[in-house]
Short mmCIF file of C-alpha atoms in Angstrom, two decimals:
data_model
loop_
_atom_site.label_atom_id
_atom_site.label_comp_id
_atom_site.label_asym_id
_atom_site.label_seq_id
_atom_site.Cartn_x
_atom_site.Cartn_y
_atom_site.Cartn_z
CA ILE A 1 152.52 121.23 87.73
CA ILE A 2 154.78 120.00 90.54
CA ARG A 3 151.79 119.44 92.85
CA ARG A 4 149.94 117.46 90.19
CA SER A 5 153.00 115.41 89.32
CA PHE A 6 153.69 114.33 92.92
CA SER A 7 150.06 113.92 94.01
CA LEU A 8 149.07 110.69 95.76
CA PHE A 9 145.53 110.62 94.30
CA ARG A 10 146.15 111.66 90.70
CA THR A 11 148.80 109.43 89.18
CA PRO A 12 151.24 111.42 87.01
CA ASN A 13 151.78 110.43 83.42
CA THR A 14 155.29 108.94 83.44
CA THR A 15 155.44 109.00 79.65
CA SER A 16 154.97 112.75 79.54
CA LEU A 17 157.64 113.24 82.22
CA ALA A 18 160.09 111.07 80.27
CA LEU A 19 159.38 113.01 77.08
CA ARG A 20 159.97 116.29 78.88
CA ALA A 21 163.27 115.01 80.25
CA ALA A 22 164.39 113.78 76.81
CA ARG A 23 163.44 117.11 75.30
CA ASP A 24 165.52 118.99 77.88
CA GLY A 25 168.58 116.84 77.09
CA HIS A 26 168.38 114.29 79.93
CA ASP A 27 168.71 110.62 79.00
CA THR A 28 167.36 109.04 82.21
CA ILE A 29 164.81 110.17 84.75
CA ARG A 30 164.00 108.74 88.18
CA ILE A 31 160.59 109.31 89.78
CA GLN A 32 160.22 108.69 93.50
CA ARG A 33 157.08 109.27 95.54
CA VAL A 34 157.26 110.94 98.92
CA HIS A 35 154.68 111.39 101.64
CA PHE A 36 154.75 114.27 104.14
CA ARG A 37 153.34 113.34 107.53
CA LYS A 38 151.69 115.91 109.73
CA ARG A 39 152.73 116.30 113.32
CA PHE A 40 150.42 114.69 115.86
CA PHE A 41 150.50 117.66 118.26
CA SER A 42 149.67 120.40 115.79
CA VAL A 43 148.57 123.88 116.81
CA SER A 44 144.97 123.49 115.59
CA ARG A 45 144.57 120.12 117.33
CA ILE A 46 145.90 121.47 120.65
CA ILE A 47 143.58 124.50 120.53
CA GLY A 48 140.50 122.38 119.71
CA THR A 49 141.21 119.90 122.51
CA THR A 50 141.69 122.69 125.04
CA VAL A 51 138.44 124.43 124.12
CA THR A 52 136.46 121.16 124.30
CA LEU A 53 137.83 120.19 127.71
CA ALA A 54 137.23 123.67 129.11
CA GLY A 55 133.61 123.69 127.92
CA ALA A 56 132.93 120.24 129.37
CA TYR A 57 134.47 121.21 132.70
CA ALA A 58 132.36 124.39 132.89
CA PHE A 59 129.14 122.49 132.10
CA LEU A 60 129.80 119.79 134.71
CA SER A 61 130.64 122.42 137.33
CA TRP A 62 127.37 124.23 136.66
CA VAL A 63 125.34 121.00 136.98
CA ASP A 64 127.15 120.11 140.23
CA GLY A 65 126.35 123.54 141.68
CA GLU A 66 122.68 123.25 140.85
CA LEU A 67 122.44 119.83 142.51
CA GLU A 68 124.13 121.12 145.67
CA ALA A 69 121.70 124.04 145.83
CA LEU A 70 118.72 121.69 145.65
CA ASP A 71 120.15 119.51 148.44
CA GLU A 72 120.63 122.55 150.68
CA GLU A 73 117.04 123.67 150.14
CA GLU A 74 115.71 120.24 151.14
CA ILE A 75 117.85 120.23 154.30
CA GLU A 76 116.83 123.75 155.35
CA ASN A 77 113.07 123.12 154.82
CA PRO A 78 111.60 122.21 158.28
CA ALA A 79 108.07 121.49 157.03
CA VAL A 80 108.87 118.01 155.86
CA GLN A 81 110.75 117.03 159.04
CA SER A 82 107.92 118.10 161.39
CA LYS A 83 105.35 115.85 159.77
CA ASN A 84 104.68 112.23 160.62
CA PRO A 85 105.87 109.48 158.30
CA GLU A 86 102.24 108.53 157.52
CA GLU A 87 101.42 112.08 156.43
CA VAL A 88 104.56 112.21 154.30
CA ALA A 89 103.63 108.88 152.69
CA ARG A 90 100.04 110.08 152.14
CA GLU A 91 101.26 113.26 150.49
CA GLY A 92 103.64 111.20 148.40
CA ARG A 93 100.75 109.04 147.23
CA GLU A 94 98.67 112.12 146.43
CA ILE A 95 101.51 113.64 144.46
CA THR A 96 102.01 110.38 142.64
CA ASP A 97 98.33 110.20 141.70
CA GLU A 98 98.38 113.80 140.52
CA GLU A 99 101.49 113.14 138.46
CA GLU A 100 99.83 110.11 136.88
CA ASP A 101 96.81 112.24 135.95
CA GLU A 102 99.12 114.85 134.46
CA ASP A 103 100.95 112.18 132.48
CA GLU A 104 97.64 110.94 131.10
CA ASP A 105 96.69 114.49 130.11
CA GLU A 106 100.07 115.01 128.41
CA GLU A 107 99.77 112.00 126.12
CA GLU A 108 98.92 114.19 123.12
CA GLY A 109 101.84 116.38 122.14
CA LEU A 110 102.06 119.40 119.90
CA ILE A 111 104.20 118.14 117.01
CA PHE A 112 105.39 114.65 116.13
CA PHE A 113 108.71 114.21 114.31
CA PRO A 114 109.03 110.70 112.78
CA THR A 115 112.46 109.10 112.79
CA GLY A 116 111.71 105.97 110.76
CA PHE A 117 109.20 104.05 108.70
CA SER A 118 106.10 102.33 109.98
CA ARG A 119 106.41 98.85 111.43
CA PRO A 120 103.95 96.26 112.78
CA LYS A 121 103.29 95.98 116.48
CA PRO A 122 103.65 92.64 118.28
CA ARG A 123 100.62 90.55 117.44
CA THR A 124 98.12 89.66 120.14
CA PHE A 125 95.56 86.84 120.26
CA TYR A 126 92.08 86.49 121.71
CA LYS A 127 91.70 84.91 125.12
CA GLY A 128 88.86 82.68 126.22
CA SER A 129 87.53 85.43 128.50
CA ASP A 130 87.46 88.13 125.80
CA PRO A 131 83.96 89.25 124.73
CA GLU A 132 84.88 88.89 121.06
CA TRP A 133 85.77 85.24 121.51
CA GLN A 134 82.62 84.60 123.53
CA GLU A 135 80.58 86.09 120.67
CA PHE A 136 82.34 83.79 118.19
CA VAL A 137 81.52 80.72 120.30
CA LYS A 138 77.90 81.78 120.58
CA LEU A 139 77.64 82.39 116.84
CA ALA A 140 79.31 79.10 115.84
CA ARG A 141 76.59 77.12 117.64
CA ASP A 142 73.77 78.95 115.84
CA ARG A 143 73.63 77.22 112.44
CA ASN A 144 70.55 79.12 111.28
CA ARG A 145 72.28 82.46 111.75
CA ILE A 146 75.37 81.19 109.92
CA ASN A 147 73.24 80.17 106.93
CA ARG A 148 71.48 83.53 107.00
CA ILE A 149 74.84 85.34 106.94
CA ARG A 150 75.94 83.26 103.95
CA GLY A 151 72.73 84.06 102.11
CA GLU A 152 73.17 87.78 102.76
CA LEU A 153 76.60 87.66 101.12
CA VAL A 154 75.24 85.87 98.03
CA VAL A 155 72.40 88.38 97.65
CA LEU A 156 74.80 91.29 98.14
CA VAL A 157 77.33 90.15 95.53
CA ARG A 158 74.75 89.18 92.90
CA GLY A 159 72.86 92.42 93.45
CA LEU A 160 76.02 94.42 92.80
CA ALA A 161 76.67 92.36 89.67
CA VAL A 162 73.18 93.06 88.31
CA LYS A 163 73.65 96.81 88.83
CA ASN A 164 77.07 96.81 87.15
CA PRO A 165 76.69 97.48 83.39
CA GLN A 166 80.06 95.87 82.57
CA TYR A 167 78.91 92.52 83.94
CA SER A 168 75.64 92.74 82.03
CA ARG A 169 77.47 93.63 78.82
CA ARG A 170 79.76 90.60 79.14
CA LEU A 171 77.35 87.98 80.52
CA GLY A 172 74.05 89.22 79.17
CA LYS A 173 70.96 89.46 81.34
CA ILE A 174 71.92 88.18 84.80
CA ASP A 175 69.57 85.99 86.82
CA PRO A 176 70.35 86.53 90.56
CA THR A 177 68.62 83.27 91.53
CA LYS A 178 70.84 80.96 89.46
CA GLY A 179 74.35 79.77 90.14
CA SER A 180 76.30 77.64 92.59
CA THR A 181 77.95 78.89 95.78
CA TRP A 182 80.59 77.65 98.17
CA ILE A 183 81.00 79.83 101.26
CA ASP A 184 82.90 79.18 104.48
CA VAL A 185 83.08 81.11 107.76
CA VAL A 186 86.53 81.69 109.30
CA PHE A 187 86.99 83.07 112.82
CA PRO A 188 90.31 84.93 113.33
CA ASP A 189 92.70 84.00 116.13
CA GLY A 190 93.22 87.60 117.19
CA PRO A 191 92.57 91.24 116.40
CA PRO A 192 94.12 92.81 113.29
CA ILE A 193 97.79 93.73 113.35
CA GLU A 194 98.39 97.37 114.19
CA TYR A 195 101.21 99.53 112.87
CA GLU A 196 103.27 102.32 114.40
CA ARG A 197 106.22 104.53 113.57
CA PRO A 198 108.86 105.79 116.02
CA GLY A 199 109.74 109.40 116.56
CA TYR A 200 110.02 112.31 118.97
CA GLU A 201 107.14 114.42 120.21
CA LEU A 202 107.15 118.04 121.32
CA THR A 203 105.11 118.43 124.52
CA ASP A 204 103.35 121.47 125.95
CA GLU A 205 106.38 122.19 128.12
CA LEU A 206 108.54 122.49 124.97
CA THR A 207 110.42 119.31 125.77
CA PHE A 208 111.04 116.35 123.49
CA ARG A 209 110.20 112.79 124.43
CA GLN A 210 110.61 109.56 122.53
CA THR A 211 107.30 107.96 121.58
CA THR A 212 105.44 106.19 118.77
CA GLN A 213 102.48 107.14 116.61
CA ASP A 214 99.78 104.80 115.30
CA VAL A 215 99.64 104.36 111.52
CA HIS A 216 96.71 103.11 109.49
CA GLU A 217 97.13 99.79 107.70
CA LEU A 218 96.26 101.31 104.32
CA HIS A 219 98.96 103.97 104.70
CA HIS A 220 101.52 101.31 105.65
CA GLN A 221 100.77 99.15 102.60
CA ARG A 222 100.80 102.12 100.21
CA MET A 223 104.14 103.28 101.57
CA LYS A 224 105.53 99.76 101.23
CA ASN A 225 104.39 99.54 97.60
CA LEU A 226 105.93 102.95 96.95
CA LEU A 227 109.32 102.13 98.49
CA VAL A 228 109.47 98.59 97.04
CA PRO A 229 107.77 98.88 93.61
CA THR A 230 108.08 95.26 92.54
CA ALA A 231 105.09 95.46 90.19
CA VAL A 232 106.45 98.53 88.40
CA ALA A 233 109.93 97.00 88.08
CA HIS A 234 108.51 93.77 86.64
CA SER A 235 106.33 95.72 84.20
CA VAL A 236 109.26 97.83 83.03
CA TYR A 237 111.36 94.69 82.55
CA GLN A 238 108.67 92.91 80.53
CA ASP A 239 107.98 95.99 78.38
CA SER A 240 111.69 96.56 77.72
CA LYS A 241 112.14 92.89 76.88
CA SER A 242 109.29 92.93 74.37
CA ARG A 243 110.61 96.09 72.72
CA ALA A 244 114.13 94.64 72.53
CA ASP A 245 112.77 91.46 70.94
CA GLY A 246 110.91 93.51 68.34
CA LEU A 247 114.01 95.53 67.50
CA TRP A 248 116.09 92.36 67.26
CA GLN A 249 113.60 90.75 64.90
CA GLY A 250 113.60 93.86 62.71
CA PHE A 251 117.40 93.90 62.71
CA LYS A 252 117.55 90.24 61.64
CA ASN A 253 115.04 90.86 58.87
CA TYR A 254 117.06 93.86 57.71
CA LEU A 255 120.27 91.80 57.48
CA GLY A 256 118.51 88.88 55.85
CA TRP A 257 119.06 86.44 58.70
CA GLN A 258 115.36 85.70 58.92
CA GLU A 259 113.54 85.99 55.63
CA THR A 260 110.13 84.60 56.54
CA SER A 261 108.31 86.03 59.54
CA LYS A 262 105.51 84.33 61.39
CA PRO A 263 102.07 85.49 60.18
CA ASP A 264 99.87 87.29 62.65
CA ALA A 265 96.56 85.96 63.91
CA ALA A 266 94.64 88.49 61.80
CA GLN A 267 96.42 87.32 58.66
CA LYS A 268 95.57 83.70 59.47
CA LEU A 269 91.89 84.59 59.73
CA LEU A 270 91.97 86.44 56.40
CA THR A 271 93.60 83.52 54.60
CA GLN A 272 90.87 81.11 55.76
CA PHE A 273 88.14 82.91 53.76
CA PRO A 274 88.30 83.35 49.94
CA MET A 275 88.51 86.83 48.52
CA PRO A 276 85.21 88.16 47.11
CA PRO A 277 84.99 88.59 43.33
CA PRO A 278 85.50 92.09 41.93
CA SER A 279 82.33 94.12 41.61
CA SER A 280 80.84 94.76 38.17
CA PRO A 281 80.81 98.42 37.10
CA LYS A 282 77.29 98.04 35.61
CA SER A 283 75.50 96.97 38.79
CA PRO A 284 77.41 98.16 41.84
CA ALA A 285 75.83 96.88 45.04
CA PRO A 286 76.53 98.54 48.41
CA SER A 287 77.61 95.29 50.06
CA THR A 288 79.88 94.28 47.17
CA THR A 289 81.49 97.69 47.06
CA ALA A 290 82.14 97.65 50.77
CA SER A 291 83.62 94.15 50.67
CA SER A 292 85.85 94.85 47.69
CA THR A 293 87.76 97.63 49.40
CA ALA A 294 90.44 95.16 50.43
CA SER A 295 91.24 94.31 46.78
CA PRO A 296 93.58 96.58 44.79
CA PRO A 297 91.76 99.39 42.92
CA PRO A 298 91.55 99.33 39.11
CA ALA A 299 93.93 101.21 36.84
CA PRO A 300 91.69 104.21 36.04
CA SER A 301 91.23 105.10 39.66
CA THR A 302 94.96 104.86 40.22
CA ALA A 303 95.63 107.26 37.37
CA GLU A 304 93.09 109.71 38.69
CA ASP A 305 94.58 109.55 42.17
CA SER A 306 98.05 110.11 40.78
CA ALA A 307 96.84 113.06 38.74
CA LYS A 308 95.50 114.79 41.84
CA PRO A 309 97.92 117.11 43.62
CA SER A 310 99.36 115.78 46.86
CA THR A 311 98.05 117.41 50.01
CA THR A 312 101.14 116.59 52.11
CA PRO A 313 103.31 119.66 52.62
CA SER A 314 106.69 119.56 50.93
CA PRO A 315 109.79 120.09 53.06
CA LEU A 316 110.89 122.76 50.60
CA SER A 317 107.87 124.90 51.52
CA ASN A 318 108.91 124.88 55.16
CA PRO A 319 109.95 128.41 56.24
CA ALA A 320 112.70 126.92 58.41
CA ASN A 321 114.16 125.25 55.31
CA GLU A 322 114.06 128.51 53.36
CA ARG A 323 115.80 130.44 56.14
CA PHE A 324 118.18 127.98 57.77
CA GLY A 325 118.29 125.12 55.27
CA LEU A 326 116.86 122.64 57.82
CA ALA A 327 113.79 120.43 57.45
CA LEU A 328 112.09 120.46 60.86
CA PRO A 329 109.56 117.74 61.77
CA ASP A 330 105.87 118.45 61.48
CA PRO A 331 104.51 119.44 64.93
CA THR A 332 101.14 117.82 64.16
CA LYS A 333 102.78 114.39 63.81
CA VAL A 334 104.00 113.83 67.35
CA PRO A 335 105.49 110.35 67.96
CA THR A 336 103.60 108.43 70.61
CA LEU A 337 104.86 105.62 72.84
CA ASN A 338 102.74 102.48 73.04
CA LEU A 339 102.31 101.61 76.72
CA SER A 340 99.55 99.02 76.36
CA HIS A 341 101.85 96.09 77.23
CA PHE A 342 103.26 97.97 80.22
CA ARG A 343 99.80 98.84 81.56
CA ARG A 344 98.51 95.30 81.08
CA THR A 345 101.48 93.80 82.93
CA LEU A 346 101.21 96.38 85.71
CA HIS A 347 97.52 95.60 86.14
CA GLN A 348 98.25 91.87 86.39
CA HIS A 349 101.06 92.13 88.96
CA HIS A 350 99.78 95.08 90.97
CA LYS A 351 99.24 94.10 94.60
CA GLN A 352 95.93 95.36 95.86
CA THR A 353 95.77 96.72 99.39
CA HIS A 354 94.78 93.96 101.79
CA MET A 355 92.58 95.24 104.59
CA SER A 356 92.21 93.23 107.78
CA ALA A 357 88.87 92.76 109.47
CA PRO A 358 88.22 95.12 112.41
CA ARG A 359 88.26 93.88 115.97
CA GLY A 360 85.34 91.58 116.72
CA ALA A 361 84.57 90.77 113.06
CA PHE A 362 85.10 87.45 111.28
CA PHE A 363 85.73 86.45 107.67
CA VAL A 364 83.24 84.98 105.21
CA ARG A 365 85.06 83.57 102.16
CA GLY A 366 84.07 81.48 99.19
CA LEU A 367 83.13 81.22 95.52
CA ILE A 368 79.95 82.71 94.06
CA GLU A 369 78.77 81.95 90.54
CA ILE A 370 76.89 84.55 88.48
CA VAL A 371 74.89 83.23 85.53
CA GLY A 372 73.86 85.31 82.53
CA GLU A 373 72.31 84.64 79.14
CA ARG A 374 75.61 84.29 77.24
CA ALA A 375 78.16 83.26 79.88
CA LYS A 376 78.71 82.57 83.54
CA MET A 377 81.30 84.01 85.91
CA THR A 378 82.92 82.75 89.10
CA LEU A 379 84.01 85.31 91.70
CA ASP A 380 86.38 84.82 94.63
CA VAL A 381 84.76 86.75 97.47
CA THR A 382 86.21 87.74 100.85
CA ALA A 383 84.05 89.71 103.29
CA ALA A 384 84.12 90.70 106.96
CA TYR A 385 80.95 90.47 109.05
CA ASP A 386 80.49 92.33 112.33
CA PRO A 387 78.04 90.45 114.59
CA LYS A 388 77.46 93.51 116.80
CA LEU A 389 76.38 95.68 113.87
CA GLY A 390 74.70 92.80 112.06
CA LYS A 391 76.09 93.69 108.61
CA TYR A 392 79.12 93.33 106.38
CA VAL A 393 81.79 95.98 106.98
CA MET A 394 84.27 94.96 104.26
CA LEU A 395 83.98 93.30 100.86
CA SER A 396 86.65 92.23 98.36
CA VAL A 397 85.78 90.60 95.02
CA ARG A 398 88.26 89.08 92.56
CA LEU A 399 87.49 87.50 89.19
CA ARG A 400 88.33 83.81 89.04
CA GLN A 401 86.85 82.47 85.79
CA VAL A 402 84.57 83.45 82.89
CA LYS A 403 83.07 80.71 80.71
CA ASP A 404 80.92 81.22 77.61
CA PHE A 405 78.02 78.87 76.94
CA HIS A 406 78.86 78.68 73.21
CA GLN A 407 82.53 78.17 72.49
CA ARG A 408 83.80 78.44 68.93
CA PRO A 409 86.99 76.85 67.56
CA ARG A 410 89.92 79.22 67.35
CA GLY A 411 92.16 77.10 65.14
#
């Protein structure tokens, strides 16, 4: 109790101390804090300093002795002194070349221990003497080849659209020969940006050295999206906001602050068409019976339905209620959480992985229109063409616009 009362971190309750003093017969009480300082030269501090200094002195003495032994061996070795300076220099060059070869062989270590996240390397640009740039200059002057490359991209994209059943279901039968195109060729200023991560590597000699390891661009972007999930955070915020708005509207309706609610779009469509007349019991038609299901049933059917026994289990027949007096929820009726709004928002704001063109390739970008029987679609296409291979090595397609040929009023 005394330690807790005079502690510097846990403030004592002065009211309780005053009550204790009044209960013991004291009228006044004076509380004064004190702080006990430790001595600077304590026993533990002196022992720790002594052990540290002794260990450092022993280690430095051992290193000094080893260096002196190496110097004595070099002085006592007469082989080096008897040789000419040219021979010594030649041997030095040979040793240097051998060491360089060994360093090249030791580039790959046993185990790599990363010490940080991946980061981009300094960007480089093409020079006029580079073979990639010379190929770009040669290709830019050949207009026929440029047009042929553009045509290959149009045929490739429209062929993929014809084979895709989702496009055919939305647009109808697709004609690959119809549609407008706008395609441009863009030559990059330099090779793609490379990524690396720092760390330490264990060599064959069981020594550690500081080095870096190359990282693929796809791995870098996925790790960035994982560490900075902006799309997920925005989706969670929008979903929480919509749920809070729904709860607030229900709360206002419950208190009577908002009596009339806005009708839904489905209710607006139903109010535009008149209700069908009730079907005659003498000549029931299948179409009339099916359309009259929205109207309230007649009185005889209601009486028959009420006379039938209810199939829902009663809470009194629950064995848990008979034994413990508790009505447990039905396990077959599990509450589900609607995540449609969250998934839709996540799909809209999700950043797709952006892949750069490989070294020596250039970009072919533009808009390609796909025409079907019912609608037409405009795609934003980005592709990478490798002139050495003579084919496209990367393709990215994004939907830009869908337009129906027959548009109906929605009001």
